[in-house]
mmCIF file of C-alpha atoms and ligand atoms in Angstrom:
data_model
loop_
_atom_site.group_PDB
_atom_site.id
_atom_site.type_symbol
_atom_site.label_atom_id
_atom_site.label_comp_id
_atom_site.label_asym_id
_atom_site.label_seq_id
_atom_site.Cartn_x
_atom_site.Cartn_y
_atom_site.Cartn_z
ATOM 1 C CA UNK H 74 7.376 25.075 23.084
ATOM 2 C CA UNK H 75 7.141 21.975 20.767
ATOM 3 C CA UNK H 76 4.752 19.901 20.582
ATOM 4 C CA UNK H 77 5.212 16.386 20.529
ATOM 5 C CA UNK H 78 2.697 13.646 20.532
ATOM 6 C CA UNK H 79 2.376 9.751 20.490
ATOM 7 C CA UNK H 80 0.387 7.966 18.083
ATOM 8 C CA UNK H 81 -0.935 4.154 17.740
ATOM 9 C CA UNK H 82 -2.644 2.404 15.050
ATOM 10 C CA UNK H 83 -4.579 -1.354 15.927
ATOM 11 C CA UNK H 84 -7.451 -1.085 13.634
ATOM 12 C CA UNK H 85 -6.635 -4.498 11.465
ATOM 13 C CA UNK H 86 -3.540 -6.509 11.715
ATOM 14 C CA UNK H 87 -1.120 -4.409 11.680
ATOM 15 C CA UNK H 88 0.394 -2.657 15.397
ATOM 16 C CA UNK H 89 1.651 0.315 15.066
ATOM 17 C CA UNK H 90 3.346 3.198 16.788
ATOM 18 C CA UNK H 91 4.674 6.999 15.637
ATOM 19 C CA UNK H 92 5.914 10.308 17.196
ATOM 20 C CA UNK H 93 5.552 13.214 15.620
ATOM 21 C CA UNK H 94 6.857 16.772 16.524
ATOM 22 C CA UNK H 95 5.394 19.976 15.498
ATOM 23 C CA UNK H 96 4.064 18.244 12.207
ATOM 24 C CA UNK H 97 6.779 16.166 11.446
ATOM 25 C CA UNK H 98 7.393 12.910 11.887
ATOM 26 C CA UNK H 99 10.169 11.365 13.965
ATOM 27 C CA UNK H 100 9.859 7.619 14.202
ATOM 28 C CA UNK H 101 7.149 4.820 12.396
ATOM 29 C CA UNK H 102 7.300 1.854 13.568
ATOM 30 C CA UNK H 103 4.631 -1.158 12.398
ATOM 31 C CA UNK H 104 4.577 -4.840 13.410
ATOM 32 C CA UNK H 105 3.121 -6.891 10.724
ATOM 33 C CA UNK H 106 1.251 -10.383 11.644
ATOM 34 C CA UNK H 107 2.207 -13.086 9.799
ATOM 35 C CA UNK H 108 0.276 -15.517 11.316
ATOM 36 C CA UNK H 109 -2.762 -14.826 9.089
ATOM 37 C CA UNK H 110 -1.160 -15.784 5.937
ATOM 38 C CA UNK H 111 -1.915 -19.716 6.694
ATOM 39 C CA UNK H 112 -5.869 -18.976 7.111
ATOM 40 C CA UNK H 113 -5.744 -16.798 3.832
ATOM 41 C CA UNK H 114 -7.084 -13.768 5.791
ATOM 42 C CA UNK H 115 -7.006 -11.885 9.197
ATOM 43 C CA UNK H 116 -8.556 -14.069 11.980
ATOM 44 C CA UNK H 117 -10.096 -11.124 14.269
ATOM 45 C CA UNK H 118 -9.536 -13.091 17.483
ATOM 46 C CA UNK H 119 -5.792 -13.907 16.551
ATOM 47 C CA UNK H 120 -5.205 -10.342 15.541
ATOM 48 C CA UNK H 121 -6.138 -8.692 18.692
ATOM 49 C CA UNK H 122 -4.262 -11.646 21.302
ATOM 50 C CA UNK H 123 -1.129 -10.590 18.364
ATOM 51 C CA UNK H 124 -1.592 -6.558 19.451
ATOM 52 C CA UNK H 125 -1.591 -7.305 23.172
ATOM 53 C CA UNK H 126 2.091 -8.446 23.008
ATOM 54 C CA UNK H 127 3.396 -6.134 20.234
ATOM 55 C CA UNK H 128 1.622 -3.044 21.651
ATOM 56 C CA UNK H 129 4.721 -2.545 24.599
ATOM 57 C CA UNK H 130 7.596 -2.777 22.114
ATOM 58 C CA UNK H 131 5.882 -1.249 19.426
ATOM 59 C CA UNK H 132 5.519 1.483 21.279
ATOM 60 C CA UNK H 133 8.880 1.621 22.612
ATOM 61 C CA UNK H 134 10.827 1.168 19.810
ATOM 62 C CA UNK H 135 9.102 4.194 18.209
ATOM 63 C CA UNK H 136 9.993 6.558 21.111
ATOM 64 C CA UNK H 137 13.549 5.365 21.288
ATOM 65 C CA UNK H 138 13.708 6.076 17.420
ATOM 66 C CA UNK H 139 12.307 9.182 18.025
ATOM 67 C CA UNK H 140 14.764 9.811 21.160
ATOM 68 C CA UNK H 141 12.061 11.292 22.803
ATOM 69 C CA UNK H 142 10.781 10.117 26.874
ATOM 70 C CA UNK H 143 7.541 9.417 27.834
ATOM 71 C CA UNK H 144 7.468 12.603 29.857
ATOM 72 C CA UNK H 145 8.178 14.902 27.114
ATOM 73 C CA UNK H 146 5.034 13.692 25.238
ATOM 74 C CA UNK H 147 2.004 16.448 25.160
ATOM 75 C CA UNK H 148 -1.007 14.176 23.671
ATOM 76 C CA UNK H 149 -1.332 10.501 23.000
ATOM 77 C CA UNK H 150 -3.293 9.708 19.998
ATOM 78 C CA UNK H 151 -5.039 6.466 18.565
ATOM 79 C CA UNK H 152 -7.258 4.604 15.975
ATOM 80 C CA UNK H 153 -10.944 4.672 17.158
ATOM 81 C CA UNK H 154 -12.457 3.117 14.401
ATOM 82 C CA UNK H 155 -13.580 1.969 11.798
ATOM 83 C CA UNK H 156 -11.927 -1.847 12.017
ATOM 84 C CA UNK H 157 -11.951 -5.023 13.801
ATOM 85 C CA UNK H 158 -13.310 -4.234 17.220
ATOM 86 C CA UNK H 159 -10.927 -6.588 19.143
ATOM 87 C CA UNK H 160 -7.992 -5.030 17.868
ATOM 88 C CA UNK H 161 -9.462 -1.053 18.358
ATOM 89 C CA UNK H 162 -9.510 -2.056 21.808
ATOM 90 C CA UNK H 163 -6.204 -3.379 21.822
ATOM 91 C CA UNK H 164 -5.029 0.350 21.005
ATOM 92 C CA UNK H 165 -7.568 2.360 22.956
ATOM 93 C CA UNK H 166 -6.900 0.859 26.019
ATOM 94 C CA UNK H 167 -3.780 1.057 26.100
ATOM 95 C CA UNK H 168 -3.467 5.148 24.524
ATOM 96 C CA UNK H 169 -6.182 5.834 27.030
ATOM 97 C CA UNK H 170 -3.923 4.066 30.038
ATOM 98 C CA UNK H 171 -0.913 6.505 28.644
ATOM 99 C CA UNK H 172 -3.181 9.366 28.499
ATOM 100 C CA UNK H 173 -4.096 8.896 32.030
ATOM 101 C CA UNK H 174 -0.971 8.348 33.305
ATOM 102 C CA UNK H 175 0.912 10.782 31.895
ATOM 103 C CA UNK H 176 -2.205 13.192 32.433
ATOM 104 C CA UNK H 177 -1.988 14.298 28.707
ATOM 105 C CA UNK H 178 -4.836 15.053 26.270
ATOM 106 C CA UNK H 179 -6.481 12.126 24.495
ATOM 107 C CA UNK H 180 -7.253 12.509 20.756
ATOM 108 C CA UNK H 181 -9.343 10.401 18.378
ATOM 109 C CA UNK H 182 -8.505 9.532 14.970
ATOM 110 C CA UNK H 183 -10.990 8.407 11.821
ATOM 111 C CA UNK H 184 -8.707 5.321 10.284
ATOM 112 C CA UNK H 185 -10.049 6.473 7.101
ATOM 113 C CA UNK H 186 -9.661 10.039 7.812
ATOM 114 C CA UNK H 187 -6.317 9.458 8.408
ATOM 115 C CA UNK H 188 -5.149 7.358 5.453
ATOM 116 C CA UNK H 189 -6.245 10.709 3.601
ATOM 117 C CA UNK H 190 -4.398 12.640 5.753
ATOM 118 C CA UNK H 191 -0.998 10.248 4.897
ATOM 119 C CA UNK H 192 -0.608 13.113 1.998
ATOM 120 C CA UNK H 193 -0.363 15.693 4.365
ATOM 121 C CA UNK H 194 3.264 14.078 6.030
ATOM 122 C CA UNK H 195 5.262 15.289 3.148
ATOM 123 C CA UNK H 196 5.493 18.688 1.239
ATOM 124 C CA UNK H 197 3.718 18.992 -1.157
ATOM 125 C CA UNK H 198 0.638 18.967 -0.113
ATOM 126 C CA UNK H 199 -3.004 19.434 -1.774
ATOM 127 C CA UNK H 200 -4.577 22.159 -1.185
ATOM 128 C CA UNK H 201 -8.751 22.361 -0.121
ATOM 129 C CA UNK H 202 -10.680 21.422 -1.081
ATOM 130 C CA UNK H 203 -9.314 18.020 -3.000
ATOM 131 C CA UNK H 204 -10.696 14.304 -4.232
ATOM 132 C CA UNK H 205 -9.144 11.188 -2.609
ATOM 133 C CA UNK H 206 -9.112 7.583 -3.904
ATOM 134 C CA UNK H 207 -8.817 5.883 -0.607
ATOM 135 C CA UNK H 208 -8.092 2.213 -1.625
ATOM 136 C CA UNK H 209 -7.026 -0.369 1.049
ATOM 137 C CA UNK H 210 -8.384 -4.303 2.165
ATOM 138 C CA UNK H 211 -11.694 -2.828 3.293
ATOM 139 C CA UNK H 212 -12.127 0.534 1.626
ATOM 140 C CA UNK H 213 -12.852 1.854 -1.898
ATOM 141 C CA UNK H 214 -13.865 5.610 -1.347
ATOM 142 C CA UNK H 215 -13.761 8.756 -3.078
ATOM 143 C CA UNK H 216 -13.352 11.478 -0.595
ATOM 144 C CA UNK H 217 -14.179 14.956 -1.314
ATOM 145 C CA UNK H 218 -11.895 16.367 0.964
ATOM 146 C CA UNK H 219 -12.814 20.183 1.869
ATOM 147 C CA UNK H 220 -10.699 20.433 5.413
ATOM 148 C CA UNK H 221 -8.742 18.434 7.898
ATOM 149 C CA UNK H 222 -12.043 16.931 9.461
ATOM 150 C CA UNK H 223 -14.202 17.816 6.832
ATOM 151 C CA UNK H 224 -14.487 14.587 4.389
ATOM 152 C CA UNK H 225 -17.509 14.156 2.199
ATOM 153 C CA UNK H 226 -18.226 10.554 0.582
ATOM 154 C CA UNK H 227 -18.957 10.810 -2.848
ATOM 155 C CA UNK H 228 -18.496 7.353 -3.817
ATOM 156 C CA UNK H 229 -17.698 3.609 -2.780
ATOM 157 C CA UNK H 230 -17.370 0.196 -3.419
ATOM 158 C CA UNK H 231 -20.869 -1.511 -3.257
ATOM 159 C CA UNK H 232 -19.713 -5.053 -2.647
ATOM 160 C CA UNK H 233 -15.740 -6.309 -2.046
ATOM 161 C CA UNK H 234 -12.830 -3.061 -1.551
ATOM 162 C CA UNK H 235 -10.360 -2.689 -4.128
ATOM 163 C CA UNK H 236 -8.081 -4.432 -2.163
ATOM 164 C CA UNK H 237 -10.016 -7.342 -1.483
ATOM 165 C CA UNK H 238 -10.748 -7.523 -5.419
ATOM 166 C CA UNK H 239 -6.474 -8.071 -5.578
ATOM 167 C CA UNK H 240 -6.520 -10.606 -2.707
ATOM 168 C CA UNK H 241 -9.037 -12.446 -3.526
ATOM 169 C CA UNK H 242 -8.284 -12.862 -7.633
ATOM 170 C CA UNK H 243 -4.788 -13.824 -6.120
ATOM 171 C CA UNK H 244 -6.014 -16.524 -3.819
ATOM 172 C CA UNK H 245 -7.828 -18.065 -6.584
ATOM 173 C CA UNK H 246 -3.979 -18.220 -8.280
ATOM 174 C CA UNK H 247 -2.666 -19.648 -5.251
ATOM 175 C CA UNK H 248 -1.078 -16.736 -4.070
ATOM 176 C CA UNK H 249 -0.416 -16.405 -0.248
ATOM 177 C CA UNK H 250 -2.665 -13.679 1.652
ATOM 178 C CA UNK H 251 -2.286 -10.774 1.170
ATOM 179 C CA UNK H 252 -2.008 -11.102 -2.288
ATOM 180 C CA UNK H 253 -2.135 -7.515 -3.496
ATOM 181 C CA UNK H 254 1.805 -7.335 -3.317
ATOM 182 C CA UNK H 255 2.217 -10.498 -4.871
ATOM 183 C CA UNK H 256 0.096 -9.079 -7.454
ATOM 184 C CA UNK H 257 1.941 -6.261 -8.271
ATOM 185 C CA UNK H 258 5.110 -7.650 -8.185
ATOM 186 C CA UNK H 259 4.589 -10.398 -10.358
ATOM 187 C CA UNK H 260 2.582 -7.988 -12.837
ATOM 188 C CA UNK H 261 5.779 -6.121 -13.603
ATOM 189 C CA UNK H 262 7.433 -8.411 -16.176
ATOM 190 C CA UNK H 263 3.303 -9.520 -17.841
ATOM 191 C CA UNK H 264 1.483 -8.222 -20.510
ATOM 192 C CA UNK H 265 -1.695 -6.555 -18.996
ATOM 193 C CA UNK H 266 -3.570 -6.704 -22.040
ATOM 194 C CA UNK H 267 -3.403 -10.621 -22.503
ATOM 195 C CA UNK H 268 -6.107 -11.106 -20.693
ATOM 196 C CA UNK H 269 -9.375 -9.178 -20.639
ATOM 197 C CA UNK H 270 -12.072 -8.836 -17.988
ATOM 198 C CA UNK H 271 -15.230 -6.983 -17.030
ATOM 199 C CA UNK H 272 -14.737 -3.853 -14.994
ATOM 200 C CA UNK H 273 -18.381 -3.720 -13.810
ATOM 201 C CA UNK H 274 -21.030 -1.396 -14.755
ATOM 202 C CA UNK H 275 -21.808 0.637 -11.515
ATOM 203 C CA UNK H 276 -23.608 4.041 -12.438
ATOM 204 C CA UNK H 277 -22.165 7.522 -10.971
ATOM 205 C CA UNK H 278 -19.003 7.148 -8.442
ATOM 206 C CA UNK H 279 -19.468 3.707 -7.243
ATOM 207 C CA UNK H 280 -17.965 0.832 -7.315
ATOM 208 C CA UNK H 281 -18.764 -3.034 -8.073
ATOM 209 C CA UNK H 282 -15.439 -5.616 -7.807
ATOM 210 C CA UNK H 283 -17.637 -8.874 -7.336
ATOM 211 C CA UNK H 284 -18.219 -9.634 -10.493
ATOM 212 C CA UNK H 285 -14.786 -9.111 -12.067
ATOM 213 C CA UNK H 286 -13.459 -11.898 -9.223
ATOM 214 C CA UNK H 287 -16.582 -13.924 -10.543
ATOM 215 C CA UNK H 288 -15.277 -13.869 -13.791
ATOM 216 C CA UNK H 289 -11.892 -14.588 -12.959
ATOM 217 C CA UNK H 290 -13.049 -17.290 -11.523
ATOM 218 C CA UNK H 291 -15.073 -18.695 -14.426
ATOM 219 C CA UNK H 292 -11.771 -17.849 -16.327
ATOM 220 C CA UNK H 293 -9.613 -19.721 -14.711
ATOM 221 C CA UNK H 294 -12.095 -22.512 -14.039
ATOM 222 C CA UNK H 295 -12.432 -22.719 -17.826
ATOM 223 C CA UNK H 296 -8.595 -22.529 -18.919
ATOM 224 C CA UNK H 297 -7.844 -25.003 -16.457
ATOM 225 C CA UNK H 298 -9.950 -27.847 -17.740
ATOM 226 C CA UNK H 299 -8.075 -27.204 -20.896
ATOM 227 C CA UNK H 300 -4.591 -27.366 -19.603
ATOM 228 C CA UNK H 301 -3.740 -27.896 -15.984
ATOM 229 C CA UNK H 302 -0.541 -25.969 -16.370
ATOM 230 C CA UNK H 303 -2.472 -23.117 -17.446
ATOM 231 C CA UNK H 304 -2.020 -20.776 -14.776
ATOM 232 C CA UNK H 305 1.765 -21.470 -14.314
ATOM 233 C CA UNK H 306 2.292 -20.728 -17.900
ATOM 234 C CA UNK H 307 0.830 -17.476 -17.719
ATOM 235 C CA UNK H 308 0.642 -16.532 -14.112
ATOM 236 C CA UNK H 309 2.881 -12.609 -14.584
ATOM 237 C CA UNK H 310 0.064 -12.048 -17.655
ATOM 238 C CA UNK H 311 -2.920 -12.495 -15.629
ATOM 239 C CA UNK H 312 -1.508 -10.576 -12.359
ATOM 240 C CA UNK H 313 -0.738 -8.127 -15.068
ATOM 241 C CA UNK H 314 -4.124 -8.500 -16.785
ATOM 242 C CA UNK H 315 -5.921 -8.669 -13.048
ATOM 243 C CA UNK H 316 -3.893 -5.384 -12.007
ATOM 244 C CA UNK H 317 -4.717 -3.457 -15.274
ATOM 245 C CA UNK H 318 -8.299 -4.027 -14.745
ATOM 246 C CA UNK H 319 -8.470 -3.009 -11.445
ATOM 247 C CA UNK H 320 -6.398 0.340 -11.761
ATOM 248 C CA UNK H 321 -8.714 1.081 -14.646
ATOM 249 C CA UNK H 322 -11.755 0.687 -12.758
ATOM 250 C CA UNK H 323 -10.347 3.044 -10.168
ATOM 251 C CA UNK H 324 -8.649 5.452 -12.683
ATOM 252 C CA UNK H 325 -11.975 5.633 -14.713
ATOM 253 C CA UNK H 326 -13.950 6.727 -11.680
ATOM 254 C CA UNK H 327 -11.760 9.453 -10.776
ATOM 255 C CA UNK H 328 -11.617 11.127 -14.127
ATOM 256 C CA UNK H 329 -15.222 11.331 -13.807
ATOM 257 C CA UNK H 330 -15.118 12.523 -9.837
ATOM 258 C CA UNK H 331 -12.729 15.224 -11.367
ATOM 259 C CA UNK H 332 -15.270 16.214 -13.726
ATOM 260 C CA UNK H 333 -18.130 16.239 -11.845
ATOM 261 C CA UNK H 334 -16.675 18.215 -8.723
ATOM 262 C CA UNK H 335 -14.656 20.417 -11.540
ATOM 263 C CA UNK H 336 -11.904 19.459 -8.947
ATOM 264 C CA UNK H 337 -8.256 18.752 -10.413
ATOM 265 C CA UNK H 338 -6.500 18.361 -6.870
ATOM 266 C CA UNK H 339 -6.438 14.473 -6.868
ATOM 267 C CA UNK H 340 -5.191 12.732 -4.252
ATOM 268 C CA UNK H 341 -4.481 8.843 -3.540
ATOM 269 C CA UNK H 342 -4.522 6.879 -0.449
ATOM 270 C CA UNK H 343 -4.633 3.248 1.460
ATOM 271 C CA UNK H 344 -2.692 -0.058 1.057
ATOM 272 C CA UNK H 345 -3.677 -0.353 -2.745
ATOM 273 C CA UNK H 346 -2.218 3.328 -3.438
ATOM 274 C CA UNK H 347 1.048 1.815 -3.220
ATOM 275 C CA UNK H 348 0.749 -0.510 -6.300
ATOM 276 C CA UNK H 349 3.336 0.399 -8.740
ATOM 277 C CA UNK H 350 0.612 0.219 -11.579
ATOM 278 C CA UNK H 351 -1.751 2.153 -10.142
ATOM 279 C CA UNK H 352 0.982 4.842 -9.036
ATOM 280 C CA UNK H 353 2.069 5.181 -13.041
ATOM 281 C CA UNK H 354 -1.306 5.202 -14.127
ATOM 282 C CA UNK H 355 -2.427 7.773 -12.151
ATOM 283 C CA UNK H 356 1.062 10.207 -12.506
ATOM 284 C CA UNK H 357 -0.190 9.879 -16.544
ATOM 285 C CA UNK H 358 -2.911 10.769 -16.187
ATOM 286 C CA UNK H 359 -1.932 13.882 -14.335
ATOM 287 C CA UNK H 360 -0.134 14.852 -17.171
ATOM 288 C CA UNK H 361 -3.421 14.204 -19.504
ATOM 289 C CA UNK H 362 -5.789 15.788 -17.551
ATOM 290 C CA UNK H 363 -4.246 18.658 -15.817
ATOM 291 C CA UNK H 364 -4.260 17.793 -12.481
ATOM 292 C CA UNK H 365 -1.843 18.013 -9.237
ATOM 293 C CA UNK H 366 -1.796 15.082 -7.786
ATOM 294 C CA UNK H 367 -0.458 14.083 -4.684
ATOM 295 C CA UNK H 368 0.727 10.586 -4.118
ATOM 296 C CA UNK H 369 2.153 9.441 -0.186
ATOM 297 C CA UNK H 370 5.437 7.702 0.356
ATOM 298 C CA UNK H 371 4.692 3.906 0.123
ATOM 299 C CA UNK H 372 5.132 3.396 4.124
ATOM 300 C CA UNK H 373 2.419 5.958 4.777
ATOM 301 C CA UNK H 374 -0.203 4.364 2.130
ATOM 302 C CA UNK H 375 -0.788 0.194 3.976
ATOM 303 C CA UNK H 376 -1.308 0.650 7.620
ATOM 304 C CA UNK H 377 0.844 2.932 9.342
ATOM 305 C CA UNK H 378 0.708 5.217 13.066
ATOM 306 C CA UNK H 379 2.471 7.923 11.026
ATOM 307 C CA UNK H 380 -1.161 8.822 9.353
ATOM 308 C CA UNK H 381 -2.943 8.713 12.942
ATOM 309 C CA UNK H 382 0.129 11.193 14.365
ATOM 310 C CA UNK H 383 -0.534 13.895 11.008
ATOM 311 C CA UNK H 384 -4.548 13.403 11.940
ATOM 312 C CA UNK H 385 -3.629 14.199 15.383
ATOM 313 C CA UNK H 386 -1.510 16.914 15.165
ATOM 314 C CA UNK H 387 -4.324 18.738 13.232
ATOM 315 C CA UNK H 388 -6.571 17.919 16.137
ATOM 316 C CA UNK H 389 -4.001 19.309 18.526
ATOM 317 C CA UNK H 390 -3.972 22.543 16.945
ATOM 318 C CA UNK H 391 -7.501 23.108 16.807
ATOM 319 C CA UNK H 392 -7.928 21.616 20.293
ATOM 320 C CA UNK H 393 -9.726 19.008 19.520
ATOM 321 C CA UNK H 394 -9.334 16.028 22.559
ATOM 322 C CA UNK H 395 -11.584 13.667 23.086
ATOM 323 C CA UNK H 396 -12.991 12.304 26.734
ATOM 324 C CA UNK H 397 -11.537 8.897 27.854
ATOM 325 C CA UNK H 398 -14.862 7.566 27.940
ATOM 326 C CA UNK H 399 -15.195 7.149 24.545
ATOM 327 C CA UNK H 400 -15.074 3.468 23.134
ATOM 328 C CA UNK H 401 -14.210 2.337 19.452
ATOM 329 C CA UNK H 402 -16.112 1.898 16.776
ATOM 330 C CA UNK H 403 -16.016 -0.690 14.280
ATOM 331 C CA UNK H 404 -18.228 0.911 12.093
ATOM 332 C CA UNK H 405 -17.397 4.571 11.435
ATOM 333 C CA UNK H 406 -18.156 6.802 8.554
ATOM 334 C CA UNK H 407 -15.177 8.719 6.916
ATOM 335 C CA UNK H 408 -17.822 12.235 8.300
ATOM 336 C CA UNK H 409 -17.560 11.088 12.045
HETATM 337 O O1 LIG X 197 -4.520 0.160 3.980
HETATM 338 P P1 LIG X 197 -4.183 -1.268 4.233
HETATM 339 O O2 LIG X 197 -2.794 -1.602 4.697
HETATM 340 O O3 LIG X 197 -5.145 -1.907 5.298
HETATM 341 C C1 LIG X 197 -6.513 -1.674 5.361
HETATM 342 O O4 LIG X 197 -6.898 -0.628 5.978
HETATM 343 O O5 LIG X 197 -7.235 -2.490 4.761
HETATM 344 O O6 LIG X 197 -4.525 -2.049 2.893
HETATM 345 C C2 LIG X 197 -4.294 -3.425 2.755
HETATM 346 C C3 LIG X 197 -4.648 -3.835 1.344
HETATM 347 C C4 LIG X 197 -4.575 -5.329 1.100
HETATM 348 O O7 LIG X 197 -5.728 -5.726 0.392
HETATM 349 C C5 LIG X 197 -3.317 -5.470 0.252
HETATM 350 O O8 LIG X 197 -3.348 -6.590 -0.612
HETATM 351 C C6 LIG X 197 -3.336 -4.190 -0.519
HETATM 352 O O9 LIG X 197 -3.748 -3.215 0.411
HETATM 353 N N1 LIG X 197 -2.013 -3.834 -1.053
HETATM 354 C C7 LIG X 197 -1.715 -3.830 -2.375
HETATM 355 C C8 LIG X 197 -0.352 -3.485 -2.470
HETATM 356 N N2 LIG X 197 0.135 -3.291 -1.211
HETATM 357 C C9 LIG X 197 -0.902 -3.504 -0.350
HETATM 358 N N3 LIG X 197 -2.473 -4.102 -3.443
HETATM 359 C C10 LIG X 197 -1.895 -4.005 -4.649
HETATM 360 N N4 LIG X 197 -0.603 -3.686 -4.827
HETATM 361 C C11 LIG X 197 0.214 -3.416 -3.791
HETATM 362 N N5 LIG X 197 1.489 -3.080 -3.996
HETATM 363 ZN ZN1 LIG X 198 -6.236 1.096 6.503
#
């Protein structure tokens, strides 16, 4: 008999709802929120009052796409942390309510588990054990990956995510929140080598982005006073000089994760994986250094409930439900 099971993402500010069957998935549906875009950044109370009305159609828009009835459903899944702990409970609650009602098995998913697990949706897929780059708005990780639940940090940001490094840098342009997009879109026709900027010196795997949005700061601080137009001028060259800096940070890291681990399964994942600089970057340096590497569609890499239904599927098969009683967590290490 097949297996089919709901899935629903609320960790941040994005609502969203996926079914998958026997491993594959049938709908993905995701509700942005706009609203944060005035405040330059996602207003926690805001988010979670925004899940609470998008949770209902969310959710049935993705089983309509799917074409599949609440009845046929044999496990509802959800987000338990880490995130914004208004919005987890926006999610829980509700998946738990289903669960209930339905009297189907509950199952837990790791956010950041699962935004590895976004290169497990489509063939091919790595094999274990592998290294992840898990890049999104609050995440820089490396992931030594050895099984489904099986994740090992082996290195991370020490101060802002890679993703907050690109929305921040593009706030100080003017650039609407979230800025990472804007980044990479306007990078495409800039020179990335117009403008150059420290990559911070963190020893081993870790990461440092707070002083390279310091000095863009200073940068732009200092080229303004010289000519007020400065930054309209040259505003694709220093996305495109931002962006290069960034991916090079992350590329340089990897290389060395690859080395270290003697690992050349590399894997990339989270809202930043789906900048188009990054992407080419890394698919070169495949080529250089030997490696497979496994890249998900750009839907599955920013927030998505298709990553919490592959988690969960895995978790099906190996039986592993979890008791309604449990609560989110807004703090939750990628080995939880
Ligand atoms: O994984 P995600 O959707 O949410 C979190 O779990 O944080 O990641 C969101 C982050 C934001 O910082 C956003 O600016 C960044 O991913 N992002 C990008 C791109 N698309 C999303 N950054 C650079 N280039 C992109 N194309
Ligand atoms: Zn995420």
């Amino acid at each position: 008999m097949a297996t089919t099971i709901l899935a629903i993402e609320s960790s941040c500010d994005d609502t969203g709802a996926a079914v998958i069957r026997d491993g594959k998935i049938l709908s993905n549906i995701v509700a942005g929120q706009k609203l944060h875009e005035k405040y330059g950044g996602v207003v926690p109370e805001l988010a979670s009052r925004e899940h609470l009305q998008n949770i209902v159609p969310v959710v049935d828009e993705a089983l309509n796409k799917a074409g599949v009835k609440k009845e046929e459903l044999n496990a509802i899944a959800v987000t338990i942390g880490p995130g914004l702990i208004g919005s987890l409970m926006v999610g829980v609650s509700f998946a738990k309510a289903m669960a209930l009602a339905l009297d189907v098995p509950f199952i837990t998913v790791n956010h950041m588990q699962a935004h590895v697990m976004a290169n497990f949706i489509d063939e091919p897929v790595p094999a274990f054990p592998f290294l992840c780059l898990t890049v999104s708005g609050g995440h820089t990780q490396i992931v030594l990956v050895n099984g489904i639940t099986d994740m090992k940090l082996v290195g991370e940001s020490l101060d802002d995510a890679a993703g907050e490094a690109f929305d921040k840098t593009a706030k100080l342009l003017g650039l609407p929140y979230p800025g990472g997009p804007l980044i990479d879109k306007l990078a495409q026709t800039g020179n990335g080598t117009k403008f150059k900027f420290p990559e911070g010196r963190v020893e081993g795997l870790d990461f440092s982005f707070s002083g390279f949005k310091t000095s863009v700061m200073y940068f732009l601080r200092d080229h303004l006073k010289a000519d007020a137009d400065f930054v309209k001028k040259n505003l694709n060259d220093i996305c495109a000089s931002i962006q290069s800096t960034i991916v090079s940070v992350l590329l340089k890291k990897m290389i060395k994760a690859s080395d270290q681990y003697g690992c050349q399964q590399i894997a990339i994942a989270g809202g930043v994986s789906a900048n188009s600089g990054l992407r080419q970057v890394f698919e070169k340096a495949a080529v250089k250094y030997n490696w497979s590497l496994f890249v998900p569609k750009l839907e599955y890499c920013t927030d998505n409930a298709a990553m919490i239904a592959i988690a969960a599927h895995y978790k099906f098969i190996a039986n592993d439900f979890a008791s309604l009683g449990v609560e989110p967590t807004a703090r939750l290490n990628i080995n939880n």
